GROMACS .gro file of C-alpha atoms in nm:
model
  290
    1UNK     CA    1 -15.665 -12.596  -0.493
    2UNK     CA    2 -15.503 -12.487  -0.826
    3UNK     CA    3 -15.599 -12.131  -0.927
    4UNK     CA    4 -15.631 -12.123  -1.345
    5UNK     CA    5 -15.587 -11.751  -1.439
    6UNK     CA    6 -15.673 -11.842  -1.814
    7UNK     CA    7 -16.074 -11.882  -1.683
    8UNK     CA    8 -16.053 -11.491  -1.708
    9UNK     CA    9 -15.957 -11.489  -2.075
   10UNK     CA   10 -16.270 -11.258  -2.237
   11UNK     CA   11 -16.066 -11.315  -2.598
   12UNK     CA   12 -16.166 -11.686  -2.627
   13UNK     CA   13 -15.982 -11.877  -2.926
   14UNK     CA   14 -16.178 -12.062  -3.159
   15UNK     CA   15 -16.050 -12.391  -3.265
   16UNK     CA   16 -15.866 -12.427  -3.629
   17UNK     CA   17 -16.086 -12.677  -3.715
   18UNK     CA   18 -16.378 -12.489  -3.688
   19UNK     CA   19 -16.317 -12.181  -3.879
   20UNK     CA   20 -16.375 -12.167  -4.317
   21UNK     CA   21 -16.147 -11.923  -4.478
   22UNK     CA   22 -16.318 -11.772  -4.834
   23UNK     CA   23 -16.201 -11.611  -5.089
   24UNK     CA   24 -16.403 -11.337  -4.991
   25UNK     CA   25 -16.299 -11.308  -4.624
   26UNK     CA   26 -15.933 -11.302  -4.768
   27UNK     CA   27 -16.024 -11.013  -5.010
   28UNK     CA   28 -16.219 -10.792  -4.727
   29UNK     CA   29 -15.910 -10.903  -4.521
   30UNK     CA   30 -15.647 -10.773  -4.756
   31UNK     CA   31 -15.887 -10.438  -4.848
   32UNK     CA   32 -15.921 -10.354  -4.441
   33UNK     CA   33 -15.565 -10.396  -4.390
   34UNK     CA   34 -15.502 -10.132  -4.688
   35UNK     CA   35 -15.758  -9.881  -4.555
   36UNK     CA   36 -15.621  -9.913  -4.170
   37UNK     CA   37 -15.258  -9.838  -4.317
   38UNK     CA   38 -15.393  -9.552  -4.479
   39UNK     CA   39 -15.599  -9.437  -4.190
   40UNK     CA   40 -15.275  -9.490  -4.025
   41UNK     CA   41 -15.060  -9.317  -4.217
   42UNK     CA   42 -15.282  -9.017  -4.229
   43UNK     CA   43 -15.330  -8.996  -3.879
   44UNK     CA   44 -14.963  -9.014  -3.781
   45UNK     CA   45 -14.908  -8.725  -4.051
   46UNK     CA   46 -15.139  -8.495  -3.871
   47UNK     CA   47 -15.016  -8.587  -3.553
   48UNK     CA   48 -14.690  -8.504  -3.658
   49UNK     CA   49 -14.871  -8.140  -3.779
   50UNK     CA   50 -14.822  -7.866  -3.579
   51UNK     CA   51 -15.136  -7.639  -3.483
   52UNK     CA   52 -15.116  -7.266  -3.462
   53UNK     CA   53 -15.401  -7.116  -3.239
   54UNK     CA   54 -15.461  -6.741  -3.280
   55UNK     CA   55 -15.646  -6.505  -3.035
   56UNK     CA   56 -15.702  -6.125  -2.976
   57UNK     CA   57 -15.608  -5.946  -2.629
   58UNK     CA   58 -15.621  -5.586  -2.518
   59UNK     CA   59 -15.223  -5.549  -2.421
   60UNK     CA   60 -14.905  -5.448  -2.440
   61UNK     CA   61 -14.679  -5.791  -2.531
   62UNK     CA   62 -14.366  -5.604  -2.436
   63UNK     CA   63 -14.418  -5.430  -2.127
   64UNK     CA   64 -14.068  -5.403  -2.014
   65UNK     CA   65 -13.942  -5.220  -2.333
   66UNK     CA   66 -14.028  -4.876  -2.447
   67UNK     CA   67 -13.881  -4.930  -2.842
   68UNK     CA   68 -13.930  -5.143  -3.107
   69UNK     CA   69 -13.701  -5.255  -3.328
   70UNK     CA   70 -13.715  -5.137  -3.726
   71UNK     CA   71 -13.528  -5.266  -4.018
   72UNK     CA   72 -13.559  -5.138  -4.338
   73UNK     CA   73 -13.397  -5.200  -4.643
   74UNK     CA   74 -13.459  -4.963  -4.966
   75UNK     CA   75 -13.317  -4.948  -5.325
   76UNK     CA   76 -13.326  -4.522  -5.431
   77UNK     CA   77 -13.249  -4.598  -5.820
   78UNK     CA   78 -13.149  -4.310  -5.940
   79UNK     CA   79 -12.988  -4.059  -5.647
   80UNK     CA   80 -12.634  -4.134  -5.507
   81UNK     CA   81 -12.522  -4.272  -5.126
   82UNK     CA   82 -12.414  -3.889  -5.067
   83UNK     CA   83 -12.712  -3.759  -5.068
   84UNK     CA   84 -12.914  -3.975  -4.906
   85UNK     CA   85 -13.004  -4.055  -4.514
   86UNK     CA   86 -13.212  -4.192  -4.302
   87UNK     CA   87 -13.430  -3.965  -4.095
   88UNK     CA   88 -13.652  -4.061  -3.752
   89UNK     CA   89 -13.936  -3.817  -3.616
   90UNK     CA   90 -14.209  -3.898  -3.338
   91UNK     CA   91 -14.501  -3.771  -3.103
   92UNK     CA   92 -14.236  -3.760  -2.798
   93UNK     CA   93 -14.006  -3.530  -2.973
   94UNK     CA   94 -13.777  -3.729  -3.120
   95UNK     CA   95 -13.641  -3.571  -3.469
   96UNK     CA   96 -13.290  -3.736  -3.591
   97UNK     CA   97 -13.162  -3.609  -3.914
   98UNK     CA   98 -12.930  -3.843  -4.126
   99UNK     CA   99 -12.916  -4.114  -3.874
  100UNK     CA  100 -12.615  -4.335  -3.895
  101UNK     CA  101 -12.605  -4.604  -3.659
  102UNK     CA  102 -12.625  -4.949  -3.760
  103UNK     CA  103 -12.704  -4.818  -4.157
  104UNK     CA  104 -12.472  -4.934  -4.413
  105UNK     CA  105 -12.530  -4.765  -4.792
  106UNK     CA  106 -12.432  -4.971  -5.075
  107UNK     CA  107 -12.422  -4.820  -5.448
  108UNK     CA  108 -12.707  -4.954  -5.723
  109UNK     CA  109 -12.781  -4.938  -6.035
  110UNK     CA  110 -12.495  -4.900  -6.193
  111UNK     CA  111 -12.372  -4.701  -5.919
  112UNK     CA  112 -12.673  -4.454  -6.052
  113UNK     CA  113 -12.842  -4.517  -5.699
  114UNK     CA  114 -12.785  -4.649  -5.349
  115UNK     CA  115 -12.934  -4.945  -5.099
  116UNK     CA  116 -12.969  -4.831  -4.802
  117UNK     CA  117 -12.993  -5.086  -4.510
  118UNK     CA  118 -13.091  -4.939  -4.141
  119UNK     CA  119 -13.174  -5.137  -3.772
  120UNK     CA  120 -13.328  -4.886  -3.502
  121UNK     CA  121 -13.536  -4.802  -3.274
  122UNK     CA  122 -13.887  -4.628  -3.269
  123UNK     CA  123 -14.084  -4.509  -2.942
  124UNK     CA  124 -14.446  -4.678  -2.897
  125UNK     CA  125 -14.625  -4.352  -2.997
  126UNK     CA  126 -14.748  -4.227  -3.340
  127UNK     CA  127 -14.425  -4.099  -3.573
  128UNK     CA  128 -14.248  -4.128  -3.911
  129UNK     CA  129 -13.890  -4.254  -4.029
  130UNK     CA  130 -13.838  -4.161  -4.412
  131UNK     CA  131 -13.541  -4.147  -4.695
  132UNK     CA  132 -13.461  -3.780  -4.780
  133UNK     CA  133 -13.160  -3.623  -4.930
  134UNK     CA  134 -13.204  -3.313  -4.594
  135UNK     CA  135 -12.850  -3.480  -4.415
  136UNK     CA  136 -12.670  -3.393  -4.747
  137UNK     CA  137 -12.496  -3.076  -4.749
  138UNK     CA  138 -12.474  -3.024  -5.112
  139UNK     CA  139 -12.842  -3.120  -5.274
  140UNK     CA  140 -12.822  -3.328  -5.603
  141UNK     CA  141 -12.916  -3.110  -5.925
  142UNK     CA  142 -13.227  -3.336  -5.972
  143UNK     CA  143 -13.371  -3.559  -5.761
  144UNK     CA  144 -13.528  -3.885  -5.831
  145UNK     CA  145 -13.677  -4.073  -5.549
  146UNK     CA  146 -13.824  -4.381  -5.769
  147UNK     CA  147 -13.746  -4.715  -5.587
  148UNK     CA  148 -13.780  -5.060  -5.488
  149UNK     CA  149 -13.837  -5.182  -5.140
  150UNK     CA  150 -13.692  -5.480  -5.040
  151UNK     CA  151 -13.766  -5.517  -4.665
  152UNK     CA  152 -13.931  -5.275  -4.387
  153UNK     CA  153 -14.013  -5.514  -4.066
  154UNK     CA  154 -14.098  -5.400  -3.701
  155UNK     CA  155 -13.987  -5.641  -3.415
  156UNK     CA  156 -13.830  -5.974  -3.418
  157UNK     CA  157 -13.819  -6.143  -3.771
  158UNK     CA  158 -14.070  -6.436  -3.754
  159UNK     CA  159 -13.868  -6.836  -3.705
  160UNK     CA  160 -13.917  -6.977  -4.101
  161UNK     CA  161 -14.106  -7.292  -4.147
  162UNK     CA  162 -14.358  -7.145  -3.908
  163UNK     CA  163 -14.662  -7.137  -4.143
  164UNK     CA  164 -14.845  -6.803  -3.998
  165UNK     CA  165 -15.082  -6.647  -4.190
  166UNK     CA  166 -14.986  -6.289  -4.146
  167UNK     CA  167 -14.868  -5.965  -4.246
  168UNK     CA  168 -14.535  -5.949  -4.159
  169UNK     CA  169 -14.395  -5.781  -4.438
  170UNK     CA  170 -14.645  -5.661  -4.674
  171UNK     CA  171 -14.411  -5.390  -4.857
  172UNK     CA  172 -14.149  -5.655  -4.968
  173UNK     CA  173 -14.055  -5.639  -5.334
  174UNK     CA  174 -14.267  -5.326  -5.356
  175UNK     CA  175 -14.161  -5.140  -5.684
  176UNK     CA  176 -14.242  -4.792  -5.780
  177UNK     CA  177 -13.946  -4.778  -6.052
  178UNK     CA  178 -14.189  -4.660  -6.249
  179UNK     CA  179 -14.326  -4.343  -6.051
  180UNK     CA  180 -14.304  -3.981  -6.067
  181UNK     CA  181 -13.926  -3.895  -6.029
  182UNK     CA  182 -14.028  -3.601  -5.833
  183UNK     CA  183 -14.295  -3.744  -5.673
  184UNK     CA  184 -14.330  -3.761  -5.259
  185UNK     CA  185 -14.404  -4.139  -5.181
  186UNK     CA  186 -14.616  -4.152  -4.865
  187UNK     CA  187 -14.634  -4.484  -4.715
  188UNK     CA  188 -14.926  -4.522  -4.395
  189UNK     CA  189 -14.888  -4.797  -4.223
  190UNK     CA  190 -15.091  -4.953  -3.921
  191UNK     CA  191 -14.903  -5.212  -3.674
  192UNK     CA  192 -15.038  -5.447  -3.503
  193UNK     CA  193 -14.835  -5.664  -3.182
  194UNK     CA  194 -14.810  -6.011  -3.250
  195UNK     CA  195 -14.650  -6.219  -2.972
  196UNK     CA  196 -14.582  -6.586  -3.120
  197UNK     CA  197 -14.501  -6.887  -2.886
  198UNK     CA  198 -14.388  -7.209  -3.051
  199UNK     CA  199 -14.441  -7.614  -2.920
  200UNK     CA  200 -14.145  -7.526  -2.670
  201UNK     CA  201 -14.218  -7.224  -2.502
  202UNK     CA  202 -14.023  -6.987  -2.697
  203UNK     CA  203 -14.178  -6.706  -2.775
  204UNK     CA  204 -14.132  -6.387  -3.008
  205UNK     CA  205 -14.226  -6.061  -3.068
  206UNK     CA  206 -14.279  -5.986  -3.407
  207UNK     CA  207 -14.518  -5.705  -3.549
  208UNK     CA  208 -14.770  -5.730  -3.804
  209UNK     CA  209 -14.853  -5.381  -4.027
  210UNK     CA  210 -15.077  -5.297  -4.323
  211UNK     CA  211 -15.043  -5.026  -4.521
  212UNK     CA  212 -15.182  -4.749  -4.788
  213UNK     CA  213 -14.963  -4.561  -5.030
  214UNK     CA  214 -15.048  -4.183  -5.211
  215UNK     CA  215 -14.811  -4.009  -5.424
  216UNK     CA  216 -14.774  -3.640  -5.460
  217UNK     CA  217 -14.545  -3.366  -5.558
  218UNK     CA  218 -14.420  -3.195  -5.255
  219UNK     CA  219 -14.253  -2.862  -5.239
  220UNK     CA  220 -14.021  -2.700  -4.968
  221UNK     CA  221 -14.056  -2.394  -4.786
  222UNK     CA  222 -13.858  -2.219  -5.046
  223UNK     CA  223 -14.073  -2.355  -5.317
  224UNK     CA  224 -13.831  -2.672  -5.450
  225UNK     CA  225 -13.924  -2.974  -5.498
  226UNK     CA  226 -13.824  -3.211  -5.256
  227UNK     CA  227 -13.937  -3.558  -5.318
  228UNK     CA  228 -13.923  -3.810  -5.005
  229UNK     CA  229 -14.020  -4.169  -4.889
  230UNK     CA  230 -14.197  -4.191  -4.573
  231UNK     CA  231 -14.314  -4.429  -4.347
  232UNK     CA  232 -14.552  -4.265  -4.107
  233UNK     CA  233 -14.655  -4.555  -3.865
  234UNK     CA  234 -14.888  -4.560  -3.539
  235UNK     CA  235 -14.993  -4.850  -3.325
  236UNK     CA  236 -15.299  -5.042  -3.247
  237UNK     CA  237 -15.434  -5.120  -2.900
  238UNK     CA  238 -15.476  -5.477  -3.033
  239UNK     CA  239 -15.249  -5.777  -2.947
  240UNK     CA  240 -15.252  -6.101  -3.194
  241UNK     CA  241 -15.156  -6.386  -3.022
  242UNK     CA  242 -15.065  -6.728  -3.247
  243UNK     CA  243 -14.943  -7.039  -3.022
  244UNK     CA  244 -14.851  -7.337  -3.159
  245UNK     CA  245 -14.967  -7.663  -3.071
  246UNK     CA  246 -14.957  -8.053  -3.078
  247UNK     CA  247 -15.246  -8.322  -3.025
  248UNK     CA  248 -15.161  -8.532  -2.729
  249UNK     CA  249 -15.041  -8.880  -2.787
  250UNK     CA  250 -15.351  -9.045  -2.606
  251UNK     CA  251 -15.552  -8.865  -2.867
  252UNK     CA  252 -15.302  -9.007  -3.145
  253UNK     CA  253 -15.411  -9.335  -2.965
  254UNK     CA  254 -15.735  -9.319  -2.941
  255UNK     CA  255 -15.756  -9.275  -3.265
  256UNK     CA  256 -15.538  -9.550  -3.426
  257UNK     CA  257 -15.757  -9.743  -3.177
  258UNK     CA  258 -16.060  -9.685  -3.325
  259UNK     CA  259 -15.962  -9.720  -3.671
  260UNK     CA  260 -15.845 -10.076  -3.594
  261UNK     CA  261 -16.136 -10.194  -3.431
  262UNK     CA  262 -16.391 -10.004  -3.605
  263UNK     CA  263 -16.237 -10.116  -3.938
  264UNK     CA  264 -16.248 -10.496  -3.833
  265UNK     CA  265 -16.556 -10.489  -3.678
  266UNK     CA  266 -16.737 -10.347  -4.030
  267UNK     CA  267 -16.538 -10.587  -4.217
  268UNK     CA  268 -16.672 -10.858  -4.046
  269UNK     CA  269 -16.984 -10.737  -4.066
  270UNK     CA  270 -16.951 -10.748  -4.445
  271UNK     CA  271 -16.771 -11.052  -4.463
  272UNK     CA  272 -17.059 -11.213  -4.265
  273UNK     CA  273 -17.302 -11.093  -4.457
  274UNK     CA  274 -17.101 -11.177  -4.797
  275UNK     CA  275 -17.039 -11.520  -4.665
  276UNK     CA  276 -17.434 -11.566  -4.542
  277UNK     CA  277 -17.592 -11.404  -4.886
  278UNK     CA  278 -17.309 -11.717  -5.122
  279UNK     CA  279 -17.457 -12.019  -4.875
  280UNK     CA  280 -17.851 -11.855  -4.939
  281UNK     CA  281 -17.733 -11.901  -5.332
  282UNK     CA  282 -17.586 -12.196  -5.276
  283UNK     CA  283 -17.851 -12.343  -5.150
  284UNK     CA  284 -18.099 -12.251  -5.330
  285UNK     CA  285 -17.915 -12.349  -5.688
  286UNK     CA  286 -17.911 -12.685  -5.496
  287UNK     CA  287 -18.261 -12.641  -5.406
  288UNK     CA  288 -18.235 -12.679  -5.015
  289UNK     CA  289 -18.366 -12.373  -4.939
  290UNK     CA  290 -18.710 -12.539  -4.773
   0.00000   0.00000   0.00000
């Protein structure tokens, strides 16, 4: 007894000889075959998109380290590298005047000012790092604290490409060329931990921060002038978390599934009906509809 696997064929053929093309059925052919590339296409494109999930936690993202890392890089436009330094204050005690390590001055503006580039690192409690000329031995005749800040991030710098929407660096490109020359420039900022985890499992520690800005004149204890930039800075309790994520393929699948067969299945629908509406016409311009 011969056992004929093709009985369990659910996809039976039709015969060659029994099927009409149209001109219609080729044109709703044509049009499904266009819309299931594009369907396609699209699809594979968002696929192929990356994700980023955000959430809010209660935490510290860092628990093992006590600091986080600050760069910060300044334009002063019109008061020399001699004068000027970097100095760090905080709630624990800290209070470094003129700090030096890992800062590099470079003259500006026509060698009228100084950049002033700077990586260190801050305690996680409430202080202030600013640009002052109280390092300098000898104080400039006038001072002039008008500027233009480039860069002032906390943490790691985020991966770019990553399309985040966040504040990262809010105070880039901020000018106040303009300002009082012997104004104070007081710079508040609020910081928020991010931790950000890409497709692979990486993950980084940048910070986000916003910010308000006052201006004043500010004298010494000796009645002087002495202008400054700060950057007082305190933490929130509040953790943004952004992961980044793919669809699984068997979604991808499911969908390019659907879109074939519910594409083909509505275009024969049409096509039926297209095809069943021309032989009621025909017919009935040959009068055989009775």
């Amino acid at each position: 007894m011969q056992f004929d696997v093709r009985r369990f064929d659910i996809y039976r053929k039709i015969p060659k000889d029994l099927t009409q093309p149209t001109l219609t059925g080729a044109v709703v052919s044509i049009c499904s075959i266009v819309f299931i590339a594009f369907l396609f296409i699209s699809e594979l494109t968002l696929f192929l998109t990356h994700d980023i999930i955000s959430e809010l936690t209660v935490e510290d993202p860092v628990r093992y380290s006590e600091k986080i890392p600050v760069f910060a890089n300044v334009t002063i436009l019109n008061t020399k590298c001699d004068y000027l330094g970097i100095d760090i204050q905080d709630d624990m005690g800290r209070h470094e005047v003129g700090f030096r390590d890992n800062t590099q001055k470079f003259p500006a503006n026509e060698d009228k000012g100084c950049r002033i580039e700077s990586h260190f690192l801050v305690n996680k409690v409430p202080g202030n790092f600013h640009l002052s000329t109280h390092s300098a031995q000898d104080q400039p005749q006038s001072m002039d604290m008008t500027h233009i800040i480039h860069q002032v991030r906390f943490g790691m710098e985020m991966t770019k490409g990553i399309d985040v929407k966040g504040s990262f660096n809010p105070l880039e490109n901020v000018d106040k060329s303009n300002g009082n020359a012997i104004g104070t420039h007081d710079y508040i900022l609020r910081i928020v931990p991010t931790v950000f985890e890409d497709r692979y499992g990486n993950i980084r520690f940048p910070y986000q921060y916003t910010y308000s800005y006052r201006e004043m004149v500010q004298y010494s204890h000796g009645g002087r002038i002495m202008p400054v930039i700060w950057f007082r800075y305190e933490l929130s309790p509040i953790t943004v978390r952004y992961k980044e994520k793919r669809k699984p393929f068997y979604h991808f699948l499911t969908t390019v599934c659907a879109i074939i067969g519910g594409t083909f299945t509505v275009a024969g629908i049409i096509d039926s009906f297209l095809f069943t509406a021309h032989e009621i016409i025909k017919k009935a311009e040959l009068g055989k509809l009775s």
